[in-house]
Amino acid sequence: MYQREIYAEAIARIDKRRQLARLTQEQHTDQIRQEFPEAAEIERQLHQTCFSVLQVSRDTDEASRKKRLEDIRKKTETADQMLRIILTENGYPTDYLDVKYTCGICNDSGFSNGIPCECLKREIAKVGAERMNANAMLTLCNFESFSLDYYADLPAEQFTAMQKIFTQCKTYAEQFSPNSPSIFMSGRTGLGKTHLSLAIANVVLEKGWSVIYDSASALIRKIEQEKFSRTPDAQTSDTLGMLLDCDLLIFDDFGTEFDTSFTKSVLYTLFNGRLSNGKPTIISTNLELKDLQERYGDRIVSRLIASCQNMLFYGSDIRFKKWKKQLNQT
Ligand SMILES: [Zn+2]
């Protein structure tokens, strides 16, 4: 995916917002003009006043010019007040005739004082994330499709722990903000770590935040291809940049990627970058803590664990239980 395509798409979305805001304002104005002839009359006067300002500016006598401008200002203010009275008396909000932009900083132009506005940066991150997630199985995993029944034969203490994890994940998703804490999920394979992280992704995406999720090995492979590939297509993508920028990164199956010095340096850049900027990441792993420390060294692993909310998953392989249940039903 070309970075410039992502940029162009983000700009196009913001343009659309601006057009929609202006169109809505025009529709509101037309509607009010038709409904209330007196409002139309006030508008005509306001228009006339703008014209007078031009004439007054040609007045060479400074004192008279100041006085005439002050008169115009008062007239405009009164007309504006009358217009708002008509609106409120008829049950419309006072700002019904204003243009309502989504972003008040750049008025949906994407730029403020010549530099890209925060809203444009957010949109770029969002488009990038959407493109990366296009192939994933997001729709299947949500909180409704997660069943605690599969954990029912666990010892009471472990079942309670799983119940708690489920509730924590749900609350996390509902209260998500770009300053939310990171989560470290560990436990054997097939215990629901991926399911719950994708369920969180679903809710967070719906709220309009940018989320990227994939397995550690797939993400590292992409970064590696971009770094070493000679094709222009790969070179213009910036997966690492997108992983650093997105509001929530879900880094699934940490520990399954190839253990090379390149991988280590990418992981260090990634985790360190996100932790330093206070950006939340959900990391899941099937490996035990000591194995992770052995592979990546204490430097990365300790910092990760210390800065995350830790969730230890219990149970026997849920996928196996689901499969058995399906067999029994047929
Ligand atoms: Zn903006």
GROMACS .gro file of C-alpha atoms and ligand atoms in nm:
model
  331
    1MET     CA    1   0.000   0.000   0.000
    2TYR     CA    2   0.145   0.333  -0.102
    3GLN     CA    3   0.164   0.592   0.174
    4ARG     CA    4   0.046   0.859  -0.067
    5GLU     CA    5  -0.272   0.660  -0.139
    6ILE     CA    6  -0.346   0.652   0.233
    7TYR     CA    7  -0.280   1.025   0.251
    8ALA     CA    8  -0.504   1.096  -0.049
    9GLU     CA    9  -0.786   0.889   0.099
   10ALA     CA   10  -0.758   1.071   0.433
   11ILE     CA   11  -0.768   1.411   0.258
   12ALA     CA   12  -1.068   1.300   0.051
   13ARG     CA   13  -1.259   1.201   0.367
   14ILE     CA   14  -1.190   1.534   0.533
   15ASP     CA   15  -1.294   1.721   0.214
   16LYS     CA   16  -1.617   1.530   0.218
   17ARG     CA   17  -1.681   1.637   0.579
   18ARG     CA   18  -1.627   2.001   0.486
   19GLN     CA   19  -1.859   1.978   0.185
   20LEU     CA   20  -2.125   1.807   0.393
   21ALA     CA   21  -2.099   2.073   0.667
   22ARG     CA   22  -2.145   2.352   0.410
   23LEU     CA   23  -2.424   2.177   0.227
   24THR     CA   24  -2.612   2.122   0.552
   25GLN     CA   25  -2.572   2.490   0.637
   26GLU     CA   26  -2.708   2.594   0.293
   27GLN     CA   27  -3.005   2.361   0.334
   28HIS     CA   28  -3.080   2.503   0.678
   29THR     CA   29  -3.061   2.859   0.544
   30ASP     CA   30  -3.296   2.783   0.253
   31GLN     CA   31  -3.541   2.611   0.485
   32ILE     CA   32  -3.549   2.901   0.735
   33ARG     CA   33  -3.587   3.157   0.454
   34GLN     CA   34  -3.891   2.973   0.322
   35GLU     CA   35  -4.046   2.911   0.661
   36PHE     CA   36  -3.999   3.263   0.799
   37PRO     CA   37  -4.018   3.555   0.554
   38GLU     CA   38  -3.900   3.790   0.830
   39ALA     CA   39  -3.579   3.589   0.859
   40ALA     CA   40  -3.528   3.625   0.485
   41GLU     CA   41  -3.573   4.000   0.523
   42ILE     CA   42  -3.311   4.019   0.800
   43GLU     CA   43  -3.072   3.820   0.584
   44ARG     CA   44  -3.122   4.066   0.298
   45GLN     CA   45  -3.041   4.352   0.534
   46LEU     CA   46  -2.727   4.177   0.656
   47HIS     CA   47  -2.623   4.131   0.297
   48GLN     CA   48  -2.686   4.501   0.229
   49THR     CA   49  -2.474   4.590   0.531
   50CYS     CA   50  -2.175   4.403   0.390
   51PHE     CA   51  -2.212   4.614   0.080
   52SER     CA   52  -2.221   4.935   0.291
   53VAL     CA   53  -1.891   4.844   0.458
   54LEU     CA   54  -1.728   4.860   0.117
   55GLN     CA   55  -1.866   5.208   0.055
   56VAL     CA   56  -1.773   5.335   0.401
   57SER     CA   57  -1.415   5.222   0.355
   58ARG     CA   58  -1.387   5.481   0.079
   59ASP     CA   59  -1.486   5.763   0.317
   60THR     CA   60  -1.175   5.982   0.355
   61ASP     CA   61  -1.288   6.161   0.673
   62GLU     CA   62  -1.161   5.936   0.952
   63ALA     CA   63  -1.407   6.046   1.222
   64SER     CA   64  -1.708   6.001   0.997
   65ARG     CA   65  -1.573   5.666   0.874
   66LYS     CA   66  -1.537   5.538   1.230
   67LYS     CA   67  -1.888   5.649   1.320
   68ARG     CA   68  -2.042   5.487   1.012
   69LEU     CA   69  -1.856   5.161   1.076
   70GLU     CA   70  -1.977   5.159   1.437
   71ASP     CA   71  -2.338   5.207   1.314
   72ILE     CA   72  -2.298   4.916   1.079
   73ARG     CA   73  -2.156   4.698   1.355
   74LYS     CA   74  -2.456   4.773   1.577
   75LYS     CA   75  -2.703   4.707   1.295
   76THR     CA   76  -2.537   4.374   1.217
   77GLU     CA   77  -2.542   4.274   1.580
   78THR     CA   78  -2.911   4.355   1.615
   79ALA     CA   79  -2.998   4.173   1.294
   80ASP     CA   80  -2.801   3.872   1.409
   81GLN     CA   81  -2.977   3.874   1.746
   82MET     CA   82  -3.318   3.899   1.580
   83LEU     CA   83  -3.238   3.607   1.359
   84ARG     CA   84  -3.142   3.397   1.661
   85ILE     CA   85  -3.462   3.500   1.842
   86ILE     CA   86  -3.670   3.381   1.547
   87LEU     CA   87  -3.484   3.050   1.558
   88THR     CA   88  -3.521   2.985   1.932
   89GLU     CA   89  -3.884   3.099   1.942
   90ASN     CA   90  -3.961   2.839   1.678
   91GLY     CA   91  -3.777   2.556   1.848
   92TYR     CA   92  -3.451   2.566   1.651
   93PRO     CA   93  -3.107   2.577   1.818
   94THR     CA   94  -2.945   2.926   1.804
   95ASP     CA   95  -2.655   2.794   1.594
   96TYR     CA   96  -2.889   2.635   1.338
   97LEU     CA   97  -2.760   2.862   1.061
   98ASP     CA   98  -2.389   2.823   1.141
   99VAL     CA   99  -2.158   2.590   0.949
  100LYS     CA  100  -2.083   2.301   1.184
  101TYR     CA  101  -1.743   2.157   1.104
  102THR     CA  102  -1.630   1.828   1.258
  103CYS     CA  103  -1.295   1.985   1.347
  104GLY     CA  104  -1.315   2.336   1.486
  105ILE     CA  105  -0.938   2.384   1.462
  106CYS     CA  106  -0.899   2.358   1.085
  107ASN     CA  107  -1.266   2.390   0.978
  108ASP     CA  108  -1.229   2.053   0.804
  109SER     CA  109  -0.954   2.170   0.572
  110GLY     CA  110  -0.698   1.930   0.723
  111PHE     CA  111  -0.447   2.211   0.778
  112SER     CA  112  -0.411   2.483   1.033
  113ASN     CA  113  -0.147   2.755   0.987
  114GLY     CA  114  -0.005   2.555   0.699
  115ILE     CA  115   0.070   2.244   0.900
  116PRO     CA  116  -0.131   1.919   0.902
  117CYS     CA  117  -0.405   1.933   1.165
  118GLU     CA  118  -0.442   1.662   1.433
  119CYS     CA  119  -0.764   1.550   1.262
  120LEU     CA  120  -0.574   1.479   0.939
  121LYS     CA  121  -0.308   1.282   1.126
  122ARG     CA  122  -0.581   1.082   1.301
  123GLU     CA  123  -0.752   1.009   0.969
  124ILE     CA  124  -0.424   0.894   0.808
  125ALA     CA  125  -0.367   0.652   1.097
  126LYS     CA  126  -0.725   0.527   1.061
  127VAL     CA  127  -0.709   0.468   0.686
  128GLY     CA  128  -0.371   0.295   0.725
  129ALA     CA  129  -0.510   0.068   0.996
  130GLU     CA  130  -0.822  -0.018   0.795
  131ARG     CA  131  -0.612  -0.121   0.494
  132MET     CA  132  -0.390  -0.342   0.708
  133ASN     CA  133  -0.682  -0.514   0.876
  134ALA     CA  134  -0.871  -0.582   0.555
  135ASN     CA  135  -0.802  -0.956   0.557
  136ALA     CA  136  -0.850  -1.041   0.920
  137MET     CA  137  -1.134  -1.238   1.077
  138LEU     CA  138  -1.257  -0.954   1.291
  139THR     CA  139  -1.630  -1.001   1.246
  140LEU     CA  140  -1.637  -1.347   1.406
  141CYS     CA  141  -1.491  -1.246   1.739
  142ASN     CA  142  -1.695  -1.022   1.967
  143PHE     CA  143  -1.800  -1.024   2.331
  144GLU     CA  144  -2.138  -1.180   2.250
  145SER     CA  145  -1.977  -1.481   2.080
  146PHE     CA  146  -1.741  -1.539   2.376
  147SER     CA  147  -1.876  -1.807   2.607
  148LEU     CA  148  -1.759  -1.859   2.963
  149ASP     CA  149  -1.926  -2.204   2.952
  150TYR     CA  150  -1.608  -2.349   2.804
  151TYR     CA  151  -1.429  -2.268   3.129
  152ALA     CA  152  -1.702  -2.419   3.350
  153ASP     CA  153  -1.507  -2.732   3.449
  154LEU     CA  154  -1.209  -2.535   3.575
  155PRO     CA  155  -1.137  -2.520   3.950
  156ALA     CA  156  -1.352  -2.243   4.102
  157GLU     CA  157  -1.058  -2.011   4.155
  158GLN     CA  158  -0.951  -2.029   3.790
  159PHE     CA  159  -1.307  -1.992   3.663
  160THR     CA  160  -1.342  -1.675   3.869
  161ALA     CA  161  -1.014  -1.550   3.723
  162MET     CA  162  -1.148  -1.603   3.370
  163GLN     CA  163  -1.473  -1.430   3.460
  164LYS     CA  164  -1.272  -1.137   3.586
  165ILE     CA  165  -1.063  -1.123   3.267
  166PHE     CA  166  -1.379  -1.120   3.054
  167THR     CA  167  -1.526  -0.831   3.253
  168GLN     CA  168  -1.194  -0.642   3.250
  169CYS     CA  169  -1.169  -0.673   2.871
  170LYS     CA  170  -1.527  -0.554   2.823
  171THR     CA  171  -1.475  -0.252   3.049
  172TYR     CA  172  -1.142  -0.179   2.880
  173ALA     CA  173  -1.312  -0.170   2.537
  174GLU     CA  174  -1.603   0.043   2.657
  175GLN     CA  175  -1.380   0.296   2.833
  176PHE     CA  176  -1.102   0.297   2.574
  177SER     CA  177  -0.903   0.615   2.518
  178PRO     CA  178  -0.560   0.662   2.354
  179ASN     CA  179  -0.424   0.687   2.711
  180SER     CA  180  -0.563   0.351   2.823
  181PRO     CA  181  -0.309   0.111   2.975
  182SER     CA  182  -0.149  -0.172   2.779
  183ILE     CA  183  -0.250  -0.533   2.838
  184PHE     CA  184  -0.029  -0.839   2.850
  185MET     CA  185  -0.221  -1.164   2.793
  186SER     CA  186  -0.044  -1.491   2.860
  187GLY     CA  187  -0.146  -1.854   2.879
  188ARG     CA  188  -0.141  -2.164   2.659
  189THR     CA  189  -0.272  -2.160   2.305
  190GLY     CA  190  -0.648  -2.180   2.243
  191LEU     CA  191  -0.769  -2.023   2.566
  192GLY     CA  192  -0.944  -1.723   2.415
  193LYS     CA  193  -0.669  -1.458   2.411
  194THR     CA  194  -0.714  -1.380   2.041
  195HIS     CA  195  -1.092  -1.388   2.071
  196LEU     CA  196  -1.097  -1.134   2.353
  197SER     CA  197  -0.841  -0.904   2.192
  198LEU     CA  198  -1.041  -0.900   1.868
  199ALA     CA  199  -1.358  -0.836   2.067
  200ILE     CA  200  -1.186  -0.530   2.215
  201ALA     CA  201  -1.073  -0.427   1.863
  202ASN     CA  202  -1.433  -0.444   1.739
  203VAL     CA  203  -1.563  -0.207   2.005
  204VAL     CA  204  -1.266   0.034   1.982
  205LEU     CA  205  -1.291   0.048   1.600
  206GLU     CA  206  -1.660   0.122   1.625
  207LYS     CA  207  -1.579   0.420   1.845
  208GLY     CA  208  -1.370   0.557   1.559
  209TRP     CA  209  -1.018   0.490   1.691
  210SER     CA  210  -0.748   0.340   1.471
  211VAL     CA  211  -0.667  -0.020   1.558
  212ILE     CA  212  -0.415  -0.253   1.395
  213TYR     CA  213  -0.417  -0.620   1.482
  214ASP     CA  214  -0.222  -0.912   1.342
  215SER     CA  215   0.011  -1.184   1.455
  216ALA     CA  216   0.360  -1.077   1.558
  217SER     CA  217   0.512  -1.292   1.286
  218ALA     CA  218   0.299  -1.140   1.007
  219LEU     CA  219   0.370  -0.784   1.122
  220ILE     CA  220   0.745  -0.841   1.155
  221ARG     CA  221   0.751  -1.009   0.812
  222LYS     CA  222   0.588  -0.701   0.655
  223ILE     CA  223   0.840  -0.468   0.815
  224GLU     CA  224   1.125  -0.690   0.704
  225GLN     CA  225   0.999  -0.700   0.345
  226GLU     CA  226   0.974  -0.322   0.334
  227LYS     CA  227   1.321  -0.283   0.474
  228PHE     CA  228   1.497  -0.524   0.241
  229SER     CA  229   1.276  -0.533  -0.067
  230ARG     CA  230   1.388  -0.365  -0.387
  231THR     CA  231   1.041  -0.323  -0.532
  232PRO     CA  232   0.917   0.037  -0.508
  233ASP     CA  233   0.578  -0.076  -0.381
  234ALA     CA  234   0.719  -0.226  -0.062
  235GLN     CA  235   0.959   0.059  -0.006
  236THR     CA  236   0.691   0.326   0.003
  237SER     CA  237   0.487   0.148   0.270
  238ASP     CA  238   0.562   0.226   0.629
  239THR     CA  239   0.422  -0.054   0.842
  240LEU     CA  240   0.647   0.025   1.139
  241GLY     CA  241   0.535   0.388   1.128
  242MET     CA  242   0.170   0.283   1.124
  243LEU     CA  243   0.223   0.039   1.412
  244LEU     CA  244   0.383   0.319   1.613
  245ASP     CA  245   0.108   0.569   1.530
  246CYS     CA  246  -0.219   0.377   1.563
  247ASP     CA  247  -0.436   0.436   1.870
  248LEU     CA  248  -0.441   0.068   1.968
  249LEU     CA  249  -0.202  -0.202   1.850
  250ILE     CA  250  -0.293  -0.568   1.901
  251PHE     CA  251   0.019  -0.774   1.878
  252ASP     CA  252  -0.100  -1.133   1.874
  253ASP     CA  253   0.109  -1.445   1.931
  254PHE     CA  254   0.420  -1.264   2.049
  255GLY     CA  255   0.707  -1.515   2.044
  256THR     CA  256   0.611  -1.697   1.723
  257GLU     CA  257   0.815  -1.468   1.496
  258PHE     CA  258   1.166  -1.561   1.381
  259ASP     CA  259   1.419  -1.490   1.647
  260THR     CA  260   1.676  -1.269   1.468
  261SER     CA  261   1.865  -0.957   1.561
  262PHE     CA  262   1.648  -0.765   1.313
  263THR     CA  263   1.333  -0.886   1.491
  264LYS     CA  264   1.476  -0.788   1.826
  265SER     CA  265   1.562  -0.438   1.715
  266VAL     CA  266   1.217  -0.390   1.555
  267LEU     CA  267   1.044  -0.514   1.872
  268TYR     CA  268   1.255  -0.284   2.084
  269THR     CA  269   1.174   0.018   1.864
  270LEU     CA  270   0.806  -0.074   1.858
  271PHE     CA  271   0.746  -0.143   2.229
  272ASN     CA  272   0.975   0.132   2.346
  273GLY     CA  273   0.819   0.385   2.107
  274ARG     CA  274   0.463   0.304   2.206
  275LEU     CA  275   0.535   0.284   2.579
  276SER     CA  276   0.725   0.614   2.575
  277ASN     CA  277   0.434   0.786   2.400
  278GLY     CA  278   0.184   0.630   2.639
  279LYS     CA  279   0.008   0.447   2.355
  280PRO     CA  280  -0.178   0.128   2.448
  281THR     CA  281  -0.082  -0.211   2.309
  282ILE     CA  282  -0.241  -0.550   2.369
  283ILE     CA  283   0.022  -0.822   2.355
  284SER     CA  284  -0.064  -1.188   2.375
  285THR     CA  285   0.176  -1.477   2.406
  286ASN     CA  286   0.174  -1.854   2.450
  287LEU     CA  287   0.526  -1.850   2.590
  288GLU     CA  288   0.618  -1.848   2.955
  289LEU     CA  289   0.784  -1.548   3.104
  290LYS     CA  290   1.122  -1.717   3.138
  291ASP     CA  291   1.116  -1.822   2.770
  292LEU     CA  292   1.042  -1.467   2.664
  293GLN     CA  293   1.323  -1.334   2.881
  294GLU     CA  294   1.558  -1.591   2.732
  295ARG     CA  295   1.464  -1.493   2.377
  296TYR     CA  296   1.446  -1.118   2.401
  297GLY     CA  297   1.645  -1.036   2.707
  298ASP     CA  298   1.531  -0.876   3.026
  299ARG     CA  299   1.546  -0.524   2.883
  300ILE     CA  300   1.235  -0.554   2.662
  301VAL     CA  301   1.042  -0.810   2.862
  302SER     CA  302   1.069  -0.653   3.207
  303ARG     CA  303   0.969  -0.311   3.081
  304LEU     CA  304   0.672  -0.465   2.901
  305ILE     CA  305   0.543  -0.661   3.199
  306ALA     CA  306   0.594  -0.370   3.437
  307SER     CA  307   0.392  -0.130   3.223
  308CYS     CA  308   0.104  -0.362   3.135
  309GLN     CA  309  -0.211  -0.483   3.301
  310ASN     CA  310  -0.136  -0.857   3.322
  311MET     CA  311  -0.393  -1.125   3.241
  312LEU     CA  312  -0.315  -1.493   3.287
  313PHE     CA  313  -0.553  -1.720   3.095
  314TYR     CA  314  -0.654  -2.060   3.235
  315GLY     CA  315  -0.829  -2.359   3.083
  316SER     CA  316  -0.792  -2.643   2.839
  317ASP     CA  317  -0.793  -2.573   2.465
  318ILE     CA  318  -1.124  -2.398   2.386
  319ARG     CA  319  -1.091  -2.471   2.014
  320PHE     CA  320  -1.081  -2.843   2.090
  321LYS     CA  321  -1.393  -2.813   2.309
  322LYS     CA  322  -1.579  -2.618   2.039
  323TRP     CA  323  -1.489  -2.881   1.784
  324LYS     CA  324  -1.610  -3.160   2.015
  325LYS     CA  325  -1.936  -2.974   2.076
  326GLN     CA  326  -1.993  -2.941   1.703
  327LEU     CA  327  -1.928  -3.315   1.653
  328ASN     CA  328  -2.185  -3.399   1.921
  329GLN     CA  329  -2.445  -3.179   1.755
  330THR     CA  330  -2.416  -3.347   1.414
  331ZN      ZN  331  -0.862   1.962   1.193
   0.00000   0.00000   0.00000
